[in-house]
Amino acid sequence: MSISSTDQPTTPESGPEAAPVKPASAGTYRLDLDGLRGIAIALVVAFHIWFGRVSGGVDVFLVLSGFFFTGMLVRRSDAGAVGVPATLKRTLRRLLPAMVVVLCAVVVAAVVLMPHTRWSDIASQTLASLFYYQNWYLALSWSDYLAADPSVSPLQHLWSMSVQGQSYLGMLLIVATVAWLCRTAIRFGSARTAVRFPILHRLGPGGVLRVALAVIFGVIVVASFCYAAHGVSTQQGWNYYDTFARAWEPLAGALLALAAPYVHLPSLIREGFAWAGIAAIAVCGWLVNGSSVFPGPAALIPVLAAAALILAGSGRATSDQPMVNRLLATRPMVKLGSFAYALYLWHWPILIFYLGEVHQRRAGILGGTVIIAVSLVLAYATNRFVEEPLRIRATPTLPARARILAGVAVSTVGVLLLASTLAWQWTNSANAHAVGELDPAKYPGAAALTDNALVPRAPMRPTVQEAPADIAYPTRDGCISDFDTRTVITCTYGDKNAPRVLAVVGNSHAEHWIPALQILGEQHRFRIEVFLKMGCPLTVADDAMYKGQHNPDCRDWSAEVLDRLAAEKPDWVFTTATRPADNGGDEVPQDYVDVWSALQDRGLHVVGIRDTPWLRRNGIRYRAIDCLAGGGNRVSCGMKRDDALSPENPAAGPAAAFPNLHLIDLNNAVCEPDQCTVVEGNILIYHDEHHLTASYSRSLAPELGKQLEPILGWW
């Protein structure tokens, strides 16, 4: 990725004009940008470990990547041809070895330190990282990148490497294609064309290539920037990882690679650019909450800051650059930049495994210092013994044997890594399946709490392997709008021919009652119409949020659902009435009360069900299956009831103002008097951190029927 220290002279084209124009100082090696790369990654590491924020360093890194890579491609074109296969080989040789080593270490650490219930996701993300589609994997699941905690994947940070790899491939294909077209057009251009367009022959293939690339990249930058700006306000969870939204950042660096050799700024302006650039990079993480607004317009802060530092030192020898650039070009900064890539790869998994072992959300000063020290040592070793032997040609200090040994070692590790992850995915997929009807004599489930049913000795069902597939029916059937789907999706359950209608409305916590309602609907002949969207309880708020991010799709989806409910007039609307409070217990957000008012204004009768407990410790979510697989039991993997639920239903007070609203609470069928366990009546309650398994939901049908009967009056 670094700019080459030499350029081959451009061959003059025959014609009426002089030799092609060649940019000044095109081959000057930018040591200061090596140092800037090190500073950018150092900020990423510090902000991840100590502040739980996005620093903007990755955005700087993407700009520099585009600058280095495009400069290299254009110089190769000047020397003859870009060479797509050779460039791909060189790029993969530079990027993959360190990646393979880190991925292998993460897989080994996951096997040793994590319960086997998490291995499947680690295997999936290993493959996604290895083949550079990790960003899409995370976008599809809308993973939370606000801060590190033990529930976060140790490979989540590799989304940026996937964006970088995809950007490299796109830029390589564009430059190679445009270079070939330019050479072909000039080679076969007629004399008349030379007279009519003399500028083409004066510029020569290299100059024409630069102009053409500037136009193409400029158009893509504008389109990508507008797309990213729109995505911030519509689907930021997807937008953050989207390659198309991120494309303008590396392409901004590409445009700088094309333009910088021609830019000659006065000394005073260069000094101002340098100081402003480094200051903006240093404070960017405090100025904006990057995970909520990048790569939209707010990302102009780190991108323009990187551009300012690139332009400040452009066309100048190191000794003649601004003071900031000279400091960045000092040996310690350049050395840090040399293993910045490896440092980025190592720091995040070490942080996540550390937090998992100490069961905390933050590393603290001492813990963070240890993490950084270990990361630096591993990054240096990876750079010294893996990256350099495979990137640098054999020398007396680096014999060919070292290159061969490093290549064989990394290749062997890579093959074993790929084979093991594929094998695990193949074998594990056979174990994940929904559980069928369970014998109530062996598996009383909720009846053990509500009716003191006898609980015989029997293996827990679903098992920890079966649980992830034992989900509510709408998700299984594609009848719930996902995080990035605005469309209202409806499906019918229960007795599909019954005249009486219960509309189940809201998010996945309304959805997980469908298995129980399905039984009641078939028994008592009523139809269930679902209006569900992930992460979206029904809302009338203008600024709907999910995981701290704007979620306008939820607002628009809710507005359409309210209109449809008003038009279709179901007999009853079933939705959640509470949610967990950040400081423990549960609560009724004001938005829920506003929704009750909106439903009442539309003449709708509402059943509001109190939400079930969410598994959390120290504010950190955890899965019951992970805890059980790690050696915990039904009690130790659960929560104290006082931590999960308030002493009284918090919806009771505000609900008194709404005669159309009737409350029900089934938490006595989920929790014991003092404890909310994760297994009752031999049935696992949760398939993840907070959603009921379909099996346990079905066991709740009798109690749900008892509480609904006096309200609905249908049986």
PDB file of N, CA and C in Angstrom, residues 453-526:
ATOM      1  N   ALA A 453     -47.193 -28.548  38.886  1.00  0.00           N
ATOM      2  CA  ALA A 453     -47.139 -29.825  38.181  1.00  0.00           C
ATOM      3  C   ALA A 453     -45.867 -30.575  38.555  1.00  0.00           C
ATOM      4  N   LEU A 454     -45.975 -31.896  38.603  1.00  0.00           N
ATOM      5  CA  LEU A 454     -44.828 -32.736  38.909  1.00  0.00           C
ATOM      6  C   LEU A 454     -43.814 -32.629  37.770  1.00  0.00           C
ATOM      7  N   VAL A 455     -42.558 -32.456  38.153  1.00  0.00           N
ATOM      8  CA  VAL A 455     -41.491 -32.343  37.154  1.00  0.00           C
ATOM      9  C   VAL A 455     -40.602 -33.577  37.275  1.00  0.00           C
ATOM     10  N   PRO A 456     -40.767 -34.555  36.409  1.00  0.00           N
ATOM     11  CA  PRO A 456     -39.943 -35.769  36.485  1.00  0.00           C
ATOM     12  C   PRO A 456     -38.533 -35.499  35.967  1.00  0.00           C
ATOM     13  N   ARG A 457     -37.650 -36.417  36.227  1.00  0.00           N
ATOM     14  CA  ARG A 457     -36.295 -36.292  35.699  1.00  0.00           C
ATOM     15  C   ARG A 457     -36.338 -36.547  34.193  1.00  0.00           C
ATOM     16  N   ALA A 458     -35.872 -35.560  33.441  1.00  0.00           N
ATOM     17  CA  ALA A 458     -35.865 -35.671  31.979  1.00  0.00           C
ATOM     18  C   ALA A 458     -34.859 -34.665  31.447  1.00  0.00           C
ATOM     19  N   PRO A 459     -34.227 -34.956  30.326  1.00  0.00           N
ATOM     20  CA  PRO A 459     -33.267 -33.996  29.769  1.00  0.00           C
ATOM     21  C   PRO A 459     -33.965 -32.715  29.334  1.00  0.00           C
ATOM     22  N   MET A 460     -33.280 -31.613  29.526  1.00  0.00           N
ATOM     23  CA  MET A 460     -33.834 -30.312  29.139  1.00  0.00           C
ATOM     24  C   MET A 460     -34.094 -30.277  27.635  1.00  0.00           C
ATOM     25  N   ARG A 461     -35.249 -29.702  27.260  1.00  0.00           N
ATOM     26  CA  ARG A 461     -35.542 -29.460  25.848  1.00  0.00           C
ATOM     27  C   ARG A 461     -36.059 -28.026  25.715  1.00  0.00           C
ATOM     28  N   PRO A 462     -35.764 -27.331  24.657  1.00  0.00           N
ATOM     29  CA  PRO A 462     -34.752 -27.697  23.672  1.00  0.00           C
ATOM     30  C   PRO A 462     -33.365 -27.717  24.302  1.00  0.00           C
ATOM     31  N   THR A 463     -32.487 -28.499  23.720  1.00  0.00           N
ATOM     32  CA  THR A 463     -31.102 -28.524  24.185  1.00  0.00           C
ATOM     33  C   THR A 463     -30.421 -27.221  23.782  1.00  0.00           C
ATOM     34  N   VAL A 464     -29.196 -27.027  24.267  1.00  0.00           N
ATOM     35  CA  VAL A 464     -28.485 -25.798  23.909  1.00  0.00           C
ATOM     36  C   VAL A 464     -28.174 -25.754  22.414  1.00  0.00           C
ATOM     37  N   GLN A 465     -28.087 -26.928  21.778  1.00  0.00           N
ATOM     38  CA  GLN A 465     -27.874 -26.955  20.332  1.00  0.00           C
ATOM     39  C   GLN A 465     -29.168 -26.663  19.574  1.00  0.00           C
ATOM     40  N   GLU A 466     -30.293 -27.136  20.111  1.00  0.00           N
ATOM     41  CA  GLU A 466     -31.581 -26.946  19.441  1.00  0.00           C
ATOM     42  C   GLU A 466     -32.144 -25.547  19.624  1.00  0.00           C
ATOM     43  N   ALA A 467     -31.798 -24.898  20.728  1.00  0.00           N
ATOM     44  CA  ALA A 467     -32.460 -23.653  21.127  1.00  0.00           C
ATOM     45  C   ALA A 467     -32.449 -22.555  20.067  1.00  0.00           C
ATOM     46  N   PRO A 468     -31.321 -22.272  19.384  1.00  0.00           N
ATOM     47  CA  PRO A 468     -31.345 -21.156  18.427  1.00  0.00           C
ATOM     48  C   PRO A 468     -32.382 -21.310  17.323  1.00  0.00           C
ATOM     49  N   ALA A 469     -32.827 -22.536  17.049  1.00  0.00           N
ATOM     50  CA  ALA A 469     -33.839 -22.745  16.014  1.00  0.00           C
ATOM     51  C   ALA A 469     -35.246 -22.852  16.584  1.00  0.00           C
ATOM     52  N   ASP A 470     -35.383 -22.881  17.910  1.00  0.00           N
ATOM     53  CA  ASP A 470     -36.699 -23.037  18.536  1.00  0.00           C
ATOM     54  C   ASP A 470     -37.312 -21.654  18.749  1.00  0.00           C
ATOM     55  N   ILE A 471     -37.687 -21.029  17.666  1.00  0.00           N
ATOM     56  CA  ILE A 471     -38.076 -19.617  17.671  1.00  0.00           C
ATOM     57  C   ILE A 471     -39.553 -19.462  17.347  1.00  0.00           C
ATOM     58  N   ALA A 472     -40.073 -18.268  17.564  1.00  0.00           N
ATOM     59  CA  ALA A 472     -41.477 -17.982  17.282  1.00  0.00           C
ATOM     60  C   ALA A 472     -41.768 -18.143  15.793  1.00  0.00           C
ATOM     61  N   TYR A 473     -43.003 -18.465  15.484  1.00  0.00           N
ATOM     62  CA  TYR A 473     -43.369 -18.829  14.121  1.00  0.00           C
ATOM     63  C   TYR A 473     -43.207 -17.700  13.093  1.00  0.00           C
ATOM     64  N   PRO A 474     -43.533 -16.443  13.409  1.00  0.00           N
ATOM     65  CA  PRO A 474     -43.395 -15.409  12.375  1.00  0.00           C
ATOM     66  C   PRO A 474     -41.972 -15.258  11.843  1.00  0.00           C
ATOM     67  N   THR A 475     -40.955 -15.341  12.708  1.00  0.00           N
ATOM     68  CA  THR A 475     -39.575 -15.279  12.223  1.00  0.00           C
ATOM     69  C   THR A 475     -39.276 -16.471  11.337  1.00  0.00           C
ATOM     70  N   ARG A 476     -39.722 -17.639  11.742  1.00  0.00           N
ATOM     71  CA  ARG A 476     -39.535 -18.846  10.938  1.00  0.00           C
ATOM     72  C   ARG A 476     -40.209 -18.712   9.578  1.00  0.00           C
ATOM     73  N   ASP A 477     -41.379 -18.077   9.549  1.00  0.00           N
ATOM     74  CA  ASP A 477     -42.183 -18.004   8.331  1.00  0.00           C
ATOM     75  C   ASP A 477     -41.922 -16.751   7.501  1.00  0.00           C
ATOM     76  N   GLY A 478     -40.984 -15.889   7.948  1.00  0.00           N
ATOM     77  CA  GLY A 478     -40.749 -14.640   7.229  1.00  0.00           C
ATOM     78  C   GLY A 478     -41.888 -13.655   7.372  1.00  0.00           C
ATOM     79  N   CYS A 479     -42.587 -13.705   8.490  1.00  0.00           N
ATOM     80  CA  CYS A 479     -43.767 -12.861   8.708  1.00  0.00           C
ATOM     81  C   CYS A 479     -43.505 -11.735   9.694  1.00  0.00           C
ATOM     82  N   ILE A 480     -42.257 -11.298   9.776  1.00  0.00           N
ATOM     83  CA  ILE A 480     -41.907 -10.151  10.609  1.00  0.00           C
ATOM     84  C   ILE A 480     -40.924  -9.295   9.814  1.00  0.00           C
ATOM     85  N   SER A 481     -41.176  -7.998   9.756  1.00  0.00           N
ATOM     86  CA  SER A 481     -40.269  -7.099   9.047  1.00  0.00           C
ATOM     87  C   SER A 481     -38.956  -7.021   9.819  1.00  0.00           C
ATOM     88  N   ASP A 482     -37.832  -7.179   9.118  1.00  0.00           N
ATOM     89  CA  ASP A 482     -36.555  -7.115   9.816  1.00  0.00           C
ATOM     90  C   ASP A 482     -36.146  -5.662  10.035  1.00  0.00           C
ATOM     91  N   PHE A 483     -34.935  -5.469  10.567  1.00  0.00           N
ATOM     92  CA  PHE A 483     -34.496  -4.133  10.962  1.00  0.00           C
ATOM     93  C   PHE A 483     -34.470  -3.156   9.796  1.00  0.00           C
ATOM     94  N   ASP A 484     -34.185  -3.628   8.611  1.00  0.00           N
ATOM     95  CA  ASP A 484     -34.015  -2.738   7.471  1.00  0.00           C
ATOM     96  C   ASP A 484     -35.159  -2.833   6.472  1.00  0.00           C
ATOM     97  N   THR A 485     -36.283  -3.382   6.910  1.00  0.00           N
ATOM     98  CA  THR A 485     -37.442  -3.493   6.040  1.00  0.00           C
ATOM     99  C   THR A 485     -38.536  -2.554   6.508  1.00  0.00           C
ATOM    100  N   ARG A 486     -38.919  -1.643   5.642  1.00  0.00           N
ATOM    101  CA  ARG A 486     -39.973  -0.684   5.956  1.00  0.00           C
ATOM    102  C   ARG A 486     -41.367  -1.267   5.696  1.00  0.00           C
ATOM    103  N   THR A 487     -41.486  -2.238   4.823  1.00  0.00           N
ATOM    104  CA  THR A 487     -42.777  -2.788   4.408  1.00  0.00           C
ATOM    105  C   THR A 487     -43.493  -3.462   5.577  1.00  0.00           C
ATOM    106  N   VAL A 488     -44.792  -3.238   5.672  1.00  0.00           N
ATOM    107  CA  VAL A 488     -45.612  -3.930   6.662  1.00  0.00           C
ATOM    108  C   VAL A 488     -45.936  -5.318   6.129  1.00  0.00           C
ATOM    109  N   ILE A 489     -45.487  -6.343   6.841  1.00  0.00           N
ATOM    110  CA  ILE A 489     -45.723  -7.736   6.451  1.00  0.00           C
ATOM    111  C   ILE A 489     -46.760  -8.325   7.403  1.00  0.00           C
ATOM    112  N   THR A 490     -47.789  -8.919   6.857  1.00  0.00           N
ATOM    113  CA  THR A 490     -48.822  -9.526   7.702  1.00  0.00           C
ATOM    114  C   THR A 490     -48.988 -10.997   7.354  1.00  0.00           C
ATOM    115  N   CYS A 491     -49.307 -11.789   8.368  1.00  0.00           N
ATOM    116  CA  CYS A 491     -49.614 -13.208   8.188  1.00  0.00           C
ATOM    117  C   CYS A 491     -50.735 -13.560   9.160  1.00  0.00           C
ATOM    118  N   THR A 492     -51.375 -14.680   8.906  1.00  0.00           N
ATOM    119  CA  THR A 492     -52.511 -15.113   9.723  1.00  0.00           C
ATOM    120  C   THR A 492     -52.169 -16.416  10.433  1.00  0.00           C
ATOM    121  N   TYR A 493     -52.520 -16.479  11.722  1.00  0.00           N
ATOM    122  CA  TYR A 493     -52.339 -17.680  12.529  1.00  0.00           C
ATOM    123  C   TYR A 493     -53.653 -17.997  13.239  1.00  0.00           C
ATOM    124  N   GLY A 494     -53.627 -18.989  14.102  1.00  0.00           N
ATOM    125  CA  GLY A 494     -54.844 -19.394  14.791  1.00  0.00           C
ATOM    126  C   GLY A 494     -55.801 -20.081  13.839  1.00  0.00           C
ATOM    127  N   ASP A 495     -57.112 -19.838  14.036  1.00  0.00           N
ATOM    128  CA  ASP A 495     -58.143 -20.356  13.135  1.00  0.00           C
ATOM    129  C   ASP A 495     -58.301 -19.349  11.999  1.00  0.00           C
ATOM    130  N   LYS A 496     -57.739 -19.663  10.849  1.00  0.00           N
ATOM    131  CA  LYS A 496     -57.665 -18.694   9.753  1.00  0.00           C
ATOM    132  C   LYS A 496     -59.019 -18.352   9.156  1.00  0.00           C
ATOM    133  N   ASN A 497     -60.065 -19.125   9.484  1.00  0.00           N
ATOM    134  CA  ASN A 497     -61.395 -18.860   8.942  1.00  0.00           C
ATOM    135  C   ASN A 497     -62.333 -18.232   9.968  1.00  0.00           C
ATOM    136  N   ALA A 498     -61.815 -17.971  11.180  1.00  0.00           N
ATOM    137  CA  ALA A 498     -62.668 -17.438  12.236  1.00  0.00           C
ATOM    138  C   ALA A 498     -62.998 -15.966  11.990  1.00  0.00           C
ATOM    139  N   PRO A 499     -64.183 -15.523  12.386  1.00  0.00           N
ATOM    140  CA  PRO A 499     -64.553 -14.113  12.187  1.00  0.00           C
ATOM    141  C   PRO A 499     -63.923 -13.170  13.211  1.00  0.00           C
ATOM    142  N   ARG A 500     -63.632 -13.692  14.413  1.00  0.00           N
ATOM    143  CA  ARG A 500     -63.055 -12.846  15.458  1.00  0.00           C
ATOM    144  C   ARG A 500     -61.545 -12.708  15.249  1.00  0.00           C
ATOM    145  N   VAL A 501     -61.029 -11.481  15.458  1.00  0.00           N
ATOM    146  CA  VAL A 501     -59.634 -11.196  15.111  1.00  0.00           C
ATOM    147  C   VAL A 501     -58.895 -10.588  16.297  1.00  0.00           C
ATOM    148  N   LEU A 502     -57.744 -11.158  16.585  1.00  0.00           N
ATOM    149  CA  LEU A 502     -56.794 -10.591  17.544  1.00  0.00           C
ATOM    150  C   LEU A 502     -55.572 -10.144  16.745  1.00  0.00           C
ATOM    151  N   ALA A 503     -55.247  -8.870  16.754  1.00  0.00           N
ATOM    152  CA  ALA A 503     -54.079  -8.341  16.040  1.00  0.00           C
ATOM    153  C   ALA A 503     -52.903  -8.274  17.002  1.00  0.00           C
ATOM    154  N   VAL A 504     -51.836  -9.019  16.710  1.00  0.00           N
ATOM    155  CA  VAL A 504     -50.619  -8.990  17.526  1.00  0.00           C
ATOM    156  C   VAL A 504     -49.672  -7.984  16.885  1.00  0.00           C
ATOM    157  N   VAL A 505     -49.344  -6.937  17.634  1.00  0.00           N
ATOM    158  CA  VAL A 505     -48.661  -5.769  17.062  1.00  0.00           C
ATOM    159  C   VAL A 505     -47.424  -5.435  17.888  1.00  0.00           C
ATOM    160  N   GLY A 506     -46.322  -5.105  17.196  1.00  0.00           N
ATOM    161  CA  GLY A 506     -45.132  -4.625  17.902  1.00  0.00           C
ATOM    162  C   GLY A 506     -43.866  -5.305  17.434  1.00  0.00           C
ATOM    163  N   ASN A 507     -42.965  -5.550  18.390  1.00  0.00           N
ATOM    164  CA  ASN A 507     -41.658  -6.102  18.053  1.00  0.00           C
ATOM    165  C   ASN A 507     -41.597  -7.591  18.382  1.00  0.00           C
ATOM    166  N   SER A 508     -40.388  -8.113  18.481  1.00  0.00           N
ATOM    167  CA  SER A 508     -40.215  -9.549  18.701  1.00  0.00           C
ATOM    168  C   SER A 508     -40.707 -10.000  20.068  1.00  0.00           C
ATOM    169  N   HIS A 509     -40.913  -9.063  21.005  1.00  0.00           N
ATOM    170  CA  HIS A 509     -41.428  -9.460  22.318  1.00  0.00           C
ATOM    171  C   HIS A 509     -42.938  -9.591  22.323  1.00  0.00           C
ATOM    172  N   ALA A 510     -43.590  -9.036  21.320  1.00  0.00           N
ATOM    173  CA  ALA A 510     -44.989  -9.388  21.072  1.00  0.00           C
ATOM    174  C   ALA A 510     -45.040 -10.696  20.289  1.00  0.00           C
ATOM    175  N   GLU A 511     -44.072 -10.875  19.381  1.00  0.00           N
ATOM    176  CA  GLU A 511     -44.027 -12.068  18.543  1.00  0.00           C
ATOM    177  C   GLU A 511     -43.874 -13.350  19.345  1.00  0.00           C
ATOM    178  N   HIS A 512     -43.041 -13.327  20.426  1.00  0.00           N
ATOM    179  CA  HIS A 512     -42.755 -14.624  21.053  1.00  0.00           C
ATOM    180  C   HIS A 512     -43.942 -15.204  21.829  1.00  0.00           C
ATOM    181  N   TRP A 513     -45.096 -14.507  21.820  1.00  0.00           N
ATOM    182  CA  TRP A 513     -46.318 -15.079  22.380  1.00  0.00           C
ATOM    183  C   TRP A 513     -47.139 -15.831  21.330  1.00  0.00           C
ATOM    184  N   ILE A 514     -46.742 -15.764  20.073  1.00  0.00           N
ATOM    185  CA  ILE A 514     -47.515 -16.389  19.005  1.00  0.00           C
ATOM    186  C   ILE A 514     -47.672 -17.903  19.195  1.00  0.00           C
ATOM    187  N   PRO A 515     -46.634 -18.676  19.585  1.00  0.00           N
ATOM    188  CA  PRO A 515     -46.869 -20.115  19.787  1.00  0.00           C
ATOM    189  C   PRO A 515     -47.971 -20.407  20.806  1.00  0.00           C
ATOM    190  N   ALA A 516     -48.033 -19.615  21.878  1.00  0.00           N
ATOM    191  CA  ALA A 516     -49.108 -19.806  22.865  1.00  0.00           C
ATOM    192  C   ALA A 516     -50.449 -19.370  22.292  1.00  0.00           C
ATOM    193  N   LEU A 517     -50.477 -18.232  21.606  1.00  0.00           N
ATOM    194  CA  LEU A 517     -51.726 -17.731  21.026  1.00  0.00           C
ATOM    195  C   LEU A 517     -52.229 -18.650  19.913  1.00  0.00           C
ATOM    196  N   GLN A 518     -51.309 -19.292  19.200  1.00  0.00           N
ATOM    197  CA  GLN A 518     -51.707 -20.226  18.142  1.00  0.00           C
ATOM    198  C   GLN A 518     -52.567 -21.347  18.724  1.00  0.00           C
ATOM    199  N   ILE A 519     -52.163 -21.878  19.856  1.00  0.00           N
ATOM    200  CA  ILE A 519     -52.927 -22.949  20.504  1.00  0.00           C
ATOM    201  C   ILE A 519     -54.308 -22.440  20.904  1.00  0.00           C
ATOM    202  N   LEU A 520     -54.350 -21.255  21.513  1.00  0.00           N
ATOM    203  CA  LEU A 520     -55.630 -20.691  21.954  1.00  0.00           C
ATOM    204  C   LEU A 520     -56.527 -20.363  20.770  1.00  0.00           C
ATOM    205  N   GLY A 521     -55.929 -19.843  19.692  1.00  0.00           N
ATOM    206  CA  GLY A 521     -56.725 -19.506  18.516  1.00  0.00           C
ATOM    207  C   GLY A 521     -57.382 -20.730  17.907  1.00  0.00           C
ATOM    208  N   GLU A 522     -56.643 -21.852  17.860  1.00  0.00           N
ATOM    209  CA  GLU A 522     -57.211 -23.083  17.315  1.00  0.00           C
ATOM    210  C   GLU A 522     -58.272 -23.661  18.244  1.00  0.00           C
ATOM    211  N   GLN A 523     -58.039 -23.552  19.563  1.00  0.00           N
ATOM    212  CA  GLN A 523     -58.990 -24.107  20.528  1.00  0.00           C
ATOM    213  C   GLN A 523     -60.288 -23.304  20.578  1.00  0.00           C
ATOM    214  N   HIS A 524     -60.157 -21.978  20.532  1.00  0.00           N
ATOM    215  CA  HIS A 524     -61.321 -21.116  20.783  1.00  0.00           C
ATOM    216  C   HIS A 524     -61.771 -20.352  19.548  1.00  0.00           C
ATOM    217  N   ARG A 525     -61.256 -20.731  18.412  1.00  0.00           N
ATOM    218  CA  ARG A 525     -61.712 -20.245  17.120  1.00  0.00           C
ATOM    219  C   ARG A 525     -61.648 -18.720  17.004  1.00  0.00           C
ATOM    220  N   PHE A 526     -60.427 -18.208  17.036  1.00  0.00           N
ATOM    221  CA  PHE A 526     -60.218 -16.808  16.654  1.00  0.00           C
ATOM    222  C   PHE A 526     -58.984 -16.710  15.771  1.00  0.00           C
TER     223      PHE A 526
END
